[in-house]
N, CA, C and O of each residue as an XYZ file, in Angstrom:
596
protein
N     -34.203    -47.455     -5.962
C     -34.193    -45.890     -5.412
C     -32.341    -45.741     -5.637
O     -32.098    -44.951     -6.549
N     -31.588    -46.095     -5.253
C     -30.034    -45.591     -4.804
C     -29.310    -45.954     -6.396
O     -28.429    -45.265     -6.910
N     -29.972    -47.313     -7.062
C     -29.035    -46.824     -8.765
C     -29.843    -45.842     -9.086
O     -28.961    -45.182     -9.636
N     -30.871    -45.124     -9.217
C     -30.897    -44.047    -10.055
C     -30.220    -42.840     -8.771
O     -29.936    -41.857     -9.454
N     -29.972    -42.615     -7.752
C     -29.359    -41.851     -7.470
C     -27.290    -41.757     -8.115
O     -26.592    -40.946     -8.723
N     -27.161    -42.750     -7.654
C     -25.706    -43.480     -8.183
C     -26.170    -42.490     -9.968
O     -25.723    -41.374    -10.231
N     -26.929    -43.138    -10.720
C     -26.688    -43.028    -12.255
C     -26.524    -41.275    -12.159
O     -25.639    -40.731    -12.820
N     -27.442    -40.473    -11.293
C     -27.509    -38.924    -11.511
C     -26.763    -38.610    -11.413
O     -26.371    -37.722    -12.170
N     -25.607    -39.330     -9.913
C     -24.199    -38.662     -9.649
C     -23.683    -38.862    -10.832
O     -23.312    -37.884    -11.481
N     -23.541    -40.322    -11.413
C     -22.242    -40.781    -13.072
C     -22.538    -39.113    -13.670
O     -21.824    -38.115    -13.762
N     -24.413    -39.510    -14.107
C     -24.288    -37.925    -15.019
C     -23.402    -36.655    -14.748
O     -22.556    -35.962    -15.313
N     -23.955    -36.730    -13.785
C     -23.122    -34.832    -13.282
C     -21.680    -35.111    -13.162
O     -20.925    -34.196    -12.834
N     -21.250    -36.248    -13.391
C     -19.190    -35.843    -13.204
C     -19.165    -36.222    -14.191
O     -17.997    -36.515    -14.446
N     -20.141    -36.532    -15.439
C     -19.811    -37.326    -16.651
C     -19.802    -35.765    -17.618
O     -18.977    -35.182    -18.321
N     -21.195    -35.528    -17.184
C     -21.134    -34.095    -18.042
C     -21.637    -33.168    -17.160
O     -22.708    -32.607    -17.394
N     -20.881    -32.904    -16.009
C     -20.707    -32.297    -15.371
C     -20.667    -30.392    -15.700
O     -21.141    -30.060    -16.787
N     -20.239    -29.496    -14.979
C     -20.923    -28.752    -15.765
C     -19.263    -28.099    -15.716
O     -18.881    -27.418    -14.764
N     -18.521    -28.382    -16.711
C     -16.848    -28.602    -16.159
C     -16.531    -27.173    -16.950
O     -15.663    -26.554    -16.335
N     -16.939    -26.549    -18.012
C     -17.390    -25.291    -18.556
C     -17.182    -24.535    -17.817
O     -16.253    -23.728    -17.821
N     -18.318    -24.711    -16.770
C     -18.840    -23.500    -15.949
C     -18.027    -23.348    -14.358
O     -17.958    -22.402    -13.574
N     -17.388    -24.963    -14.313
C     -16.823    -24.724    -13.079
C     -15.571    -23.634    -13.750
O     -15.289    -22.537    -13.268
N     -15.050    -24.140    -14.744
C     -13.846    -23.329    -14.975
C     -14.115    -21.678    -15.327
O     -13.059    -21.048    -15.276
N     -15.001    -21.058    -15.585
C     -15.543    -19.909    -15.480
C     -15.077    -19.361    -13.869
O     -14.285    -18.479    -13.538
N     -15.781    -20.127    -13.190
C     -15.882    -19.680    -11.791
C     -14.690    -19.834    -11.297
O     -14.454    -19.740    -10.092
N     -13.867    -20.075    -12.143
C     -12.313    -20.480    -11.284
C     -12.168    -19.425    -11.903
O     -11.684    -18.689    -11.043
N     -12.282    -18.691    -13.058
C     -11.481    -17.139    -13.593
C     -12.083    -16.681    -12.890
O     -11.334    -16.211    -12.033
N     -13.236    -16.453    -12.626
C     -13.448    -15.255    -11.378
C     -12.888    -15.477     -9.731
O     -13.362    -14.712     -8.892
N     -12.308    -16.080     -9.473
C     -11.711    -16.670     -8.210
C     -10.158    -16.259     -8.745
O      -9.486    -15.485     -8.063
N      -9.778    -16.665     -9.653
C      -8.738    -15.769     -9.892
C      -8.685    -14.904     -9.940
O      -7.831    -14.463     -9.171
N      -9.172    -14.196    -10.490
C      -9.600    -11.811    -10.410
C      -9.827    -11.397     -9.224
O      -9.455    -10.274     -8.884
N     -10.495    -12.251     -8.358
C     -10.877    -11.465     -7.171
C      -9.575    -12.190     -6.217
O      -9.632    -11.955     -5.009
N      -8.848    -12.733     -6.531
C      -7.400    -13.244     -5.541
C      -6.839    -12.158     -6.297
O      -6.713    -11.288     -5.435
N      -6.430    -11.683     -7.369
C      -5.507    -10.667     -8.096
C      -6.179     -9.332     -7.334
O      -5.434     -8.406     -7.013
N      -7.269     -9.286     -7.125
C      -7.344     -7.805     -6.835
C      -7.231     -7.517     -5.102
O      -6.827     -6.448     -4.644
N      -7.804     -9.043     -4.003
C      -7.149     -8.970     -3.336
C      -5.145     -8.818     -2.365
O      -4.730     -8.581     -1.231
N      -4.556     -9.133     -3.704
C      -2.975     -9.504     -3.601
C      -2.955     -8.014     -3.969
O      -2.016     -7.707     -3.235
N      -3.196     -7.206     -4.386
C      -3.080     -5.749     -4.741
C      -3.676     -4.581     -3.699
O      -3.337     -3.404     -3.569
N      -4.706     -5.376     -3.005
C      -5.407     -4.209     -2.110
C      -4.328     -4.576     -1.424
O      -3.303     -3.895     -1.464
N      -4.414     -5.600     -0.772
C      -2.746     -6.264      0.230
C      -1.559     -5.553      0.308
O      -1.024     -5.338      1.395
N      -1.091     -5.161     -0.761
C      -0.160     -4.896     -1.237
C      -0.442     -2.821     -0.706
O       0.083     -1.997      0.043
N      -1.195     -2.868     -1.358
C      -1.199     -0.979     -1.062
C      -1.869     -1.328      0.558
O      -1.542     -0.241      1.036
N      -2.378     -1.858      1.423
C      -2.363     -1.765      3.072
C      -1.491     -2.029      3.360
O      -1.580     -1.819      4.569
N      -0.405     -2.439      3.170
C       1.596     -2.855      3.090
C       1.552     -1.616      3.230
O       1.254     -1.128      4.320
N       1.879     -0.761      2.017
C       2.301      0.366      1.715
C       1.471      1.119      2.571
O       2.249      1.715      3.315
N       0.429      1.385      2.838
C      -0.114      2.292      3.696
C       0.305      1.881      5.050
O      -0.180      2.700      5.830
N       0.699      1.364      5.419
C       1.357      0.361      7.119
C       2.825      1.399      6.842
O       3.250      2.172      7.701
N       3.171      1.298      6.085
C       5.122      1.473      6.004
C       4.970      3.347      5.513
O       5.762      4.088      6.095
N       4.474      3.681      4.999
C       4.398      5.332      4.203
C       4.012      5.949      5.832
O       4.650      6.964      6.110
N       3.161      5.510      6.796
C       2.103      6.317      8.042
C       2.720      5.748      8.751
O       2.541      6.168      9.894
N       3.292      5.088      8.707
C       3.191      4.785     10.880
C       4.986      4.566     11.113
O       5.530      3.834     11.940
N       5.554      5.350     10.220
C       7.142      5.441     10.132
C       6.883      6.725     11.699
O       7.530      6.659     12.744
N       5.927      7.631     11.428
C       5.384      8.694     12.316
C       4.974      7.661     14.518
O       4.979      8.171     15.639
N       4.804      6.713     14.218
C       4.526      6.416     15.449
C       5.469      6.517     16.948
O       6.686      6.339     16.973
N       4.733      6.799     18.008
C       6.332      7.029     18.666
C       5.810      6.054     20.035
O       6.747      5.689     20.746
N       4.631      5.667     20.406
C       4.209      4.761     21.137
C       4.344      3.833     20.982
O       3.927      3.218     20.000
N       5.505      3.006     22.656
C       5.229      1.281     22.194
C       3.873      0.613     21.689
O       3.719     -0.238     20.813
N       3.043      1.177     22.407
C       1.917      0.114     22.267
C       1.324      0.246     21.300
O       0.692     -0.771     21.016
N       1.173      1.323     20.379
C       0.430      1.643     18.794
C       1.792      0.775     18.283
O       1.417     -0.287     17.787
N       3.534      0.948     18.257
C       3.774      0.351     17.336
C       4.191     -1.775     17.633
O       5.145     -2.465     17.271
N       2.986     -2.087     18.384
C       3.363     -3.758     18.563
C       1.716     -3.599     18.422
O       1.017     -4.511     18.864
N       1.119     -2.479     17.826
C      -0.377     -3.341     16.728
C      -0.151     -2.967     15.873
O      -1.112     -3.235     15.152
N       0.629     -2.387     15.267
C       1.410     -1.910     13.994
C       1.973     -3.623     12.996
O       1.845     -4.035     11.844
N       2.625     -4.157     14.332
C       3.836     -4.641     14.002
C       2.463     -6.175     14.402
O       2.304     -6.879     13.405
N       2.177     -6.327     14.819
C       0.498     -7.311     14.531
C      -0.357     -7.402     13.154
O      -0.930     -8.304     12.543
N      -0.154     -6.038     12.978
C      -1.144     -5.638     11.425
C       0.217     -6.635     10.607
O       0.052     -7.730     10.069
N       1.315     -5.997     10.704
C       2.316     -6.484      9.225
C       2.467     -7.858      9.086
O       2.544     -8.594      8.103
N       2.499     -8.085     10.571
C       2.293     -9.992     10.578
C       1.069    -10.827      9.856
O       1.120    -11.852      9.175
N      -0.481     -9.697     10.408
C      -1.367    -10.914      9.612
C      -1.364     -9.885      8.625
O      -2.296     -9.106      8.824
N      -0.576     -9.548      7.506
C      -1.304     -8.436      6.162
C      -0.061     -9.566      5.345
O       0.049     -9.688      4.125
N       0.866    -10.376      6.505
C       1.672    -11.051      5.348
C       1.756    -12.286      5.216
O       2.512    -12.996      4.553
N       0.415    -12.622      6.309
C       0.105    -14.295      6.654
C      -0.733    -14.225      5.356
O      -0.438    -15.187      4.647
N      -1.868    -13.272      4.670
C      -2.673    -13.440      4.085
C      -2.065    -12.838      2.475
O      -2.544    -12.982      1.351
N      -1.204    -12.344      2.800
C      -0.431    -12.363      1.884
C       0.167    -13.383      0.987
O       0.194    -13.518     -0.236
N       0.706    -14.157      2.137
C       1.166    -15.266      1.428
C       0.206    -16.768      1.838
O       0.729    -17.819      2.208
N      -1.515    -16.513      1.638
C      -2.676    -17.248      1.712
C      -2.668    -17.331      0.495
O      -2.671    -18.361     -0.178
N      -2.648    -15.397     -0.131
C      -3.364    -15.581     -1.347
C      -2.329    -15.977     -2.253
O      -2.763    -16.923     -2.911
N      -1.057    -15.661     -2.617
C      -0.222    -15.973     -3.237
C      -0.328    -17.830     -3.719
O      -0.198    -18.327     -4.838
N      -0.604    -18.495     -2.409
C      -1.187    -19.970     -2.205
C      -2.330    -20.763     -2.944
O      -2.399    -21.870     -3.478
N      -3.247    -19.654     -2.728
C      -4.465    -19.716     -3.501
C      -4.668    -19.713     -4.679
O      -5.575    -20.384     -5.171
N      -3.712    -18.812     -5.522
C      -3.652    -18.222     -6.748
C      -3.111    -19.382     -7.828
O      -3.672    -19.671     -8.884
N      -1.749    -20.039     -7.243
C      -1.948    -21.344     -7.566
C      -2.749    -22.330     -7.238
O      -2.814    -23.384     -7.870
N      -3.363    -22.079     -6.306
C      -4.441    -23.729     -6.210
C      -5.196    -23.114     -7.866
O      -5.107    -23.676     -8.958
N      -5.817    -21.981     -7.578
C      -7.201    -21.730     -8.323
C      -6.320    -21.698     -9.688
O      -6.998    -21.266    -10.620
N      -5.041    -22.024    -10.042
C      -4.277    -21.963    -10.923
C      -4.062    -23.589    -11.578
O      -4.349    -24.064    -12.677
N      -3.609    -24.001    -10.710
C      -3.338    -25.262    -11.292
C      -4.748    -26.366    -11.133
O      -4.676    -27.525    -11.544
N      -6.348    -25.651    -10.300
C      -7.596    -26.582    -10.449
C      -7.862    -26.144    -12.411
O      -8.290    -26.911    -13.274
N      -7.497    -24.925    -12.552
C      -8.196    -24.450    -13.652
C      -7.102    -25.450    -14.587
O      -7.509    -26.611    -14.559
N      -6.203    -25.343    -15.163
C      -6.063    -26.500    -15.750
C      -6.843    -27.584    -15.679
O      -7.635    -27.830    -16.589
N      -6.763    -28.128    -14.932
C      -7.196    -29.986    -14.743
C      -8.523    -29.851    -14.906
O      -9.077    -30.860    -15.343
N      -9.551    -28.453    -14.583
C     -10.918    -27.941    -15.224
C     -11.022    -27.992    -16.684
O     -11.892    -28.648    -17.258
N     -10.087    -27.261    -17.310
C      -9.643    -27.030    -18.874
C      -9.408    -28.600    -19.475
O      -9.859    -29.058    -20.525
N      -8.534    -29.290    -18.445
C      -8.612    -31.032    -18.761
C     -10.030    -31.759    -19.510
O     -10.294    -32.543    -20.422
N     -10.582    -31.104    -18.685
C     -12.023    -32.096    -18.823
C     -13.060    -31.368    -19.147
O     -14.174    -31.844    -18.931
N     -12.952    -30.209    -19.667
C     -13.555    -29.807    -20.836
C     -12.842    -29.879    -22.348
O     -13.486    -29.793    -23.393
N     -11.449    -30.046    -22.273
C     -11.222    -30.901    -23.683
C     -11.455    -32.279    -23.320
O     -12.477    -32.667    -23.884
N     -11.018    -33.019    -22.733
C     -11.051    -34.328    -22.829
C     -11.583    -35.115    -21.235
O     -10.858    -35.229    -20.246
N     -13.046    -35.591    -21.351
C     -12.991    -35.678    -20.190
C     -12.571    -37.544    -19.332
O     -12.620    -38.660    -19.851
N     -12.331    -37.274    -18.420
C     -11.945    -38.931    -18.241
C     -12.450    -38.920    -16.691
O     -12.375    -38.089    -15.787
N     -12.987    -40.199    -16.803
C     -14.191    -40.420    -15.483
C     -13.540    -40.809    -14.491
O     -14.122    -40.826    -13.406
N     -12.191    -41.220    -14.571
C     -11.479    -41.051    -13.164
C     -10.676    -40.237    -12.459
O      -9.954    -40.461    -11.488
N     -10.955    -38.999    -13.244
C     -10.620    -37.695    -12.676
C     -11.669    -36.573    -12.071
O     -11.797    -35.480    -11.520
N     -12.132    -37.404    -12.468
C     -13.933    -36.436    -12.461
C     -13.686    -35.987    -10.938
O     -13.275    -34.917    -10.489
N     -14.114    -37.281    -10.241
C     -14.302    -37.471     -8.668
C     -13.564    -36.086     -7.981
O     -13.991    -35.091     -7.395
N     -12.251    -36.575     -8.376
C     -11.060    -35.269     -7.705
C     -10.880    -34.402     -7.709
O     -10.366    -33.677     -6.857
N     -11.461    -34.108     -9.226
C     -11.600    -32.487     -9.638
C     -12.636    -31.982     -8.973
O     -12.692    -30.843     -8.510
N     -13.793    -33.137     -8.894
C     -15.159    -32.329     -8.072
C     -14.967    -32.104     -7.042
O     -15.419    -31.076     -6.538
N     -14.265    -32.938     -6.387
C     -13.896    -32.848     -4.916
C     -12.877    -31.803     -3.985
O     -12.942    -31.158     -2.938
N     -11.929    -32.075     -5.053
C     -10.884    -30.759     -4.960
C     -11.528    -28.852     -5.531
O     -11.163    -27.758     -5.101
N     -12.582    -29.209     -6.639
C     -13.500    -27.965     -6.249
C     -13.794    -27.504     -5.277
O     -13.440    -26.358     -4.997
N     -14.538    -28.255     -4.454
C     -15.600    -28.058     -3.351
C     -14.810    -27.327     -2.452
O     -15.228    -26.376     -1.792
N     -13.183    -27.960     -2.416
C     -12.301    -27.793     -1.005
C     -11.653    -26.307     -1.589
O     -11.345    -25.357     -0.869
N     -11.550    -26.353     -2.841
C     -11.376    -24.382     -3.144
C     -11.687    -23.662     -2.777
O     -11.196    -22.772     -2.083
N     -13.580    -24.077     -3.558
C     -14.163    -23.463     -3.149
C     -14.361    -22.356     -1.563
O     -14.720    -21.187     -1.417
N     -13.881    -23.533     -0.512
C     -14.390    -23.432      0.774
C     -12.976    -22.516      1.028
O     -12.948    -21.370      1.477
N     -11.685    -23.438      0.569
C     -10.356    -21.938      1.253
C     -11.091    -20.392      0.668
O     -11.219    -19.387      1.368
N     -11.586    -20.546     -1.035
C     -11.789    -19.073     -0.785
C     -12.167    -17.910     -0.297
O     -11.890    -16.716     -0.184
N     -13.410    -19.309      0.105
C     -14.102    -18.292      1.311
C     -13.668    -17.921      2.374
O     -13.691    -16.769      2.805
N     -13.185    -18.978      2.946
C     -12.464    -18.348      4.312
C     -11.727    -17.357      4.270
O     -11.744    -16.396      5.040
N     -10.934    -17.567      3.228
C      -9.528    -16.059      2.490
C     -10.109    -14.954      2.416
O      -9.503    -13.913      2.669
N     -11.429    -14.973      2.046
C     -12.657    -13.758      2.082
C     -12.858    -13.130      3.085
O     -12.640    -11.921      3.161
N     -13.221    -13.699      3.844
C     -13.585    -14.178      5.203
C     -12.223    -13.055      6.220
O     -12.417    -11.874      6.507
N     -11.198    -13.695      6.506
C      -9.949    -13.340      7.143
C      -9.419    -12.180      5.973
O      -8.261    -11.835      6.208
N      -9.917    -11.624      4.973
C      -8.882    -10.603      4.217
C     -10.517     -9.516      5.060
O     -10.107     -8.560      5.718
N     -11.925     -9.638      5.037
C     -12.178     -8.276      4.874
C     -12.009     -8.117      6.960
O     -12.049     -7.100      7.653
N     -11.875     -9.189      7.259
C     -11.603     -9.448      9.323
C     -10.364     -8.608      8.868
O     -10.692     -7.427      8.987
N      -9.294     -8.686      8.477
C      -8.349     -7.739      8.442
C      -7.823     -6.371      8.308
O      -7.027     -5.629      8.884
N      -9.185     -6.353      6.570
C      -9.325     -5.174      6.795
C      -9.383     -4.009      7.433
O      -8.666     -3.016      7.564
N     -11.107     -4.636      8.038
C     -12.034     -3.836      8.940
C     -10.678     -3.614     10.046
O     -10.462     -2.408     10.165
N      -9.841     -4.353     10.770
C      -8.801     -4.542     11.499
C      -7.393     -2.692     11.133
O      -7.286     -1.764     11.935
N      -6.899     -2.758     10.246
C      -6.140     -2.350      9.857
C      -6.910     -0.628      9.828
O      -6.276      0.334     10.262
N      -8.118     -0.506      9.337
C      -8.493      0.761      9.194
C      -8.794      1.048     10.276
O      -8.410      2.114     10.756
N      -9.663      0.073     11.057
C      -9.760      0.704     13.072
C      -8.672      0.893     13.497
O      -8.597      2.018     13.991
N      -7.221      0.004     13.587
C      -6.142      0.562     13.974
C      -5.359      1.634     13.959
O      -4.653      2.179     14.807
N      -5.804      1.999     11.969
C      -5.117      3.487     11.662
C      -5.755      4.259     12.286
O      -5.228      4.816     13.249
N      -7.069      4.529     11.936
C      -7.975      5.468     12.676
C      -7.692      5.657     14.007
O      -7.498      6.802     14.415
N      -7.627      4.503     14.914
C      -7.325      5.285     15.929
C      -5.709      5.819     16.924
O      -5.475      6.510     17.916
N      -4.742      4.837     15.718
C      -3.249      5.670     15.877
C      -3.092      7.129     15.419
O      -2.331      7.938     15.950
N      -4.036      7.411     14.197
C      -4.476      8.299     13.810
C      -4.470      9.444     14.667
O      -3.899     10.519     14.483
N      -5.594      8.857     16.191
C      -6.498      9.867     16.678
C      -5.064     10.073     17.812
O      -4.455     11.126     18.005
N      -4.766      8.618     18.497
C      -3.946      8.855     19.620
C      -2.584      9.344     19.410
O      -1.955      9.770     20.378
N      -2.048      9.325     18.200
C      -0.662     10.326     17.907
C      -0.526     11.442     17.333
O       0.563     12.014     17.289
N      -1.756     11.981     16.736
C      -1.950     12.963     16.820
C      -1.173     13.114     14.991
O      -0.563     14.078     14.529
N      -1.472     11.912     14.380
C      -1.354     12.512     13.220
C      -1.441     12.963     12.095
O      -0.760     13.051     11.073
N      -2.682     13.312     12.571
C      -3.777     14.101     11.668
C      -3.430     15.183     10.873
O      -3.657     15.501      9.705
N      -2.486     15.934     12.309
C      -1.857     16.865     11.796
C      -0.237     16.991     10.891
O       0.182     17.809     10.071
N       0.395     15.679     11.553
C       1.375     15.487     10.248
C       1.007     15.696      9.140
O       1.476     16.732      8.668
N       0.059     14.902      8.221
C      -0.262     14.474      7.330
C      -0.588     15.796      6.321
O      -0.290     15.929      5.134
N      -1.406     16.852      7.346
C      -1.808     17.484      6.555
C      -0.419     17.909      5.867
O      -0.214     17.293      4.821
N       0.457     18.718      6.186
C       1.216     19.073      6.050
C       2.348     19.281      4.893
O       3.376     19.910      5.142
C-alpha cells in the first residue's frame, strides 16, 4: 500500500500540473500588481487629505497607517519578486522536467501560496482600517466641509 502511495506521489511530481501552477502564479502576479496600485492610491489619499489634520491623536493614527502601508508595500514588492522567480522555475519544469527539482518547486509553491493568502488577509485588514480611520478623522476634524470647497 505504501508503495502505491509513493508511486502516486512520484507520478504527481513528474506529471504534476506544472502548466496549471504556472497559470496560477500568473493570477497571483496580476492580483499583487493590483494590490500594489491600490496601496499607492491609499498612500496618495493619506498624503493629500491628511495635511489638514490638527489633532495630535489623529496625527498619530495617520502615522501608524503610513507605517502599515509601507510594510504592506514592502511585502507586496517582495512577493512579486518571489512569484516571478517561482514562475521562472515552473516554466523550466514545463519545458524540461527535472525530478530533482520537482519536489522543491512543489514545496516552494505551497509556501508561496500561503504567503500570498496571508498578504491578502493583511491587505484587506489594513484597507478596512484606512477607511475606518479616514471616516473617523473626517468627522472629528470637520474635514468634510474643507473637501467640499
